[in-house]
């Protein structure tokens, strides 16, 4: 079980700060991810499945994604993609389409969703929904 530091939207449901999410609502890997992002912390007994090296692997994977992104896209291109998405969609439809295309994000702000779409290389698919 985890407890949230801040508001989080996960699988289309919004959880408020101090709310607890149990194992029925979230997988162990998803819980670890939220803890690694420092938006939640584990409550109660931590099972043997949660080992330090697994957490380090998740963090390494996230760093690899950031490095790949930094190599592939310039700041100008990022800003251009950001503006396109921001101008094309209001927050709710953007979140809906992002979820349909498998985009995973943290937080409930539109900017969090846009950043995740860009980082996960889903801009073209999401913009195609506007047409």
Short mmCIF file of C-alpha atoms in Angstrom, two decimals, residues 2-125:
data_model
loop_
_atom_site.label_atom_id
_atom_site.label_comp_id
_atom_site.label_asym_id
_atom_site.label_seq_id
_atom_site.Cartn_x
_atom_site.Cartn_y
_atom_site.Cartn_z
CA UNK A 2 1.18 3.53 -0.73
CA UNK A 3 0.15 6.93 0.58
CA UNK A 4 0.30 10.01 -1.65
CA UNK A 5 2.15 13.24 -0.98
CA UNK A 6 0.25 15.07 -3.72
CA UNK A 7 -2.65 14.69 -6.11
CA UNK A 8 -2.07 11.96 -8.70
CA UNK A 9 -4.09 10.73 -11.66
CA UNK A 10 -3.55 7.04 -12.30
CA UNK A 11 -5.48 4.91 -14.80
CA UNK A 12 -8.05 7.67 -15.21
CA UNK A 13 -8.77 8.05 -11.49
CA UNK A 14 -7.65 11.06 -9.45
CA UNK A 15 -6.29 10.45 -5.97
CA UNK A 16 -5.91 13.25 -3.44
CA UNK A 17 -2.95 13.99 -1.11
CA UNK A 18 -2.79 11.68 1.93
CA UNK A 19 -5.04 9.15 0.16
CA UNK A 20 -3.92 5.53 0.33
CA UNK A 21 -3.87 3.23 -2.68
CA UNK A 22 -3.90 -0.48 -1.92
CA UNK A 23 -2.65 -3.46 -3.92
CA UNK A 24 -6.10 -4.03 -5.45
CA UNK A 25 -5.91 -0.70 -7.29
CA UNK A 26 -2.24 -0.60 -8.30
CA UNK A 27 0.47 -3.09 -9.18
CA UNK A 28 3.69 -3.37 -7.19
CA UNK A 29 5.67 -1.96 -10.13
CA UNK A 30 3.31 1.02 -10.44
CA UNK A 31 3.55 1.65 -6.70
CA UNK A 32 7.35 1.59 -6.89
CA UNK A 33 7.24 4.03 -9.79
CA UNK A 34 5.13 6.52 -7.83
CA UNK A 35 7.46 6.18 -4.84
CA UNK A 36 10.52 6.71 -7.09
CA UNK A 37 8.87 9.83 -8.50
CA UNK A 38 8.54 11.05 -4.91
CA UNK A 39 4.78 11.55 -5.10
CA UNK A 40 4.07 8.67 -2.68
CA UNK A 41 5.59 6.50 0.01
CA UNK A 42 5.05 2.92 1.13
CA UNK A 43 2.79 2.34 4.12
CA UNK A 44 2.92 -0.76 6.28
CA UNK A 45 5.01 -3.82 5.56
CA UNK A 46 7.10 -3.78 2.40
CA UNK A 47 7.20 -7.19 0.77
CA UNK A 48 10.36 -8.95 -0.30
CA UNK A 49 9.43 -8.16 -3.90
CA UNK A 50 10.47 -4.56 -3.33
CA UNK A 51 14.22 -4.81 -3.44
CA UNK A 52 16.68 -1.98 -3.74
CA UNK A 53 18.15 -3.26 -7.00
CA UNK A 54 14.69 -3.28 -8.61
CA UNK A 55 14.24 0.37 -7.62
CA UNK A 56 17.66 1.18 -9.06
CA UNK A 57 16.74 -0.55 -12.33
CA UNK A 58 13.57 1.54 -12.62
CA UNK A 59 15.55 4.71 -11.96
CA UNK A 60 18.17 3.67 -14.55
CA UNK A 61 15.40 3.04 -17.11
CA UNK A 62 13.94 6.48 -16.45
CA UNK A 63 17.38 8.08 -16.85
CA UNK A 64 17.88 6.22 -20.14
CA UNK A 65 14.56 7.56 -21.43
CA UNK A 66 15.57 11.11 -20.52
CA UNK A 67 18.97 10.69 -22.20
CA UNK A 68 17.36 9.33 -25.38
CA UNK A 69 14.92 12.23 -25.40
CA UNK A 70 17.69 14.79 -24.92
CA UNK A 71 19.59 13.32 -27.86
CA UNK A 72 16.64 13.18 -30.23
CA UNK A 73 14.85 16.50 -29.75
CA UNK A 74 16.01 20.09 -29.57
CA UNK A 75 14.55 22.65 -27.20
CA UNK A 76 12.95 24.45 -30.16
CA UNK A 77 11.29 21.26 -31.38
CA UNK A 78 10.08 20.45 -27.87
CA UNK A 79 8.54 23.91 -27.52
CA UNK A 80 6.90 23.58 -30.93
CA UNK A 81 5.35 20.21 -30.06
CA UNK A 82 4.26 21.54 -26.67
CA UNK A 83 2.50 24.51 -28.27
CA UNK A 84 0.79 22.30 -30.86
CA UNK A 85 -0.66 20.02 -28.19
CA UNK A 86 -1.52 22.89 -25.87
CA UNK A 87 -3.39 24.76 -28.60
CA UNK A 88 -5.13 21.69 -30.02
CA UNK A 89 -6.69 20.28 -26.84
CA UNK A 90 -8.29 21.21 -23.56
CA UNK A 91 -7.08 19.20 -20.56
CA UNK A 92 -9.84 16.55 -20.41
CA UNK A 93 -9.78 15.46 -24.07
CA UNK A 94 -5.99 15.48 -24.01
CA UNK A 95 -5.95 13.19 -20.97
CA UNK A 96 -8.53 10.91 -22.60
CA UNK A 97 -6.55 10.53 -25.83
CA UNK A 98 -3.27 10.15 -23.94
CA UNK A 99 -4.74 7.33 -21.88
CA UNK A 100 -6.13 5.65 -25.03
CA UNK A 101 -2.64 5.71 -26.55
CA UNK A 102 -0.94 4.24 -23.48
CA UNK A 103 0.71 7.40 -22.23
CA UNK A 104 1.60 7.25 -18.55
CA UNK A 105 1.91 10.49 -16.59
CA UNK A 106 1.90 11.79 -13.06
CA UNK A 107 -0.03 14.76 -11.72
CA UNK A 108 -3.26 16.26 -12.88
CA UNK A 109 -2.03 19.31 -14.76
CA UNK A 110 -2.30 19.63 -18.52
CA UNK A 111 1.41 20.40 -18.72
CA UNK A 112 2.22 17.01 -17.10
CA UNK A 113 0.20 15.23 -19.79
CA UNK A 114 1.78 17.22 -22.62
CA UNK A 115 5.29 16.54 -21.34
CA UNK A 116 4.55 12.81 -21.04
CA UNK A 117 3.12 12.69 -24.58
CA UNK A 118 6.26 14.32 -25.96
CA UNK A 119 8.64 12.18 -23.88
CA UNK A 120 6.84 8.99 -24.87
CA UNK A 121 6.83 9.98 -28.57
CA UNK A 122 3.04 9.97 -28.96
CA UNK A 123 2.57 13.47 -30.36
CA UNK A 124 1.60 12.42 -33.90
CA UNK A 125 -0.95 9.87 -32.68
#
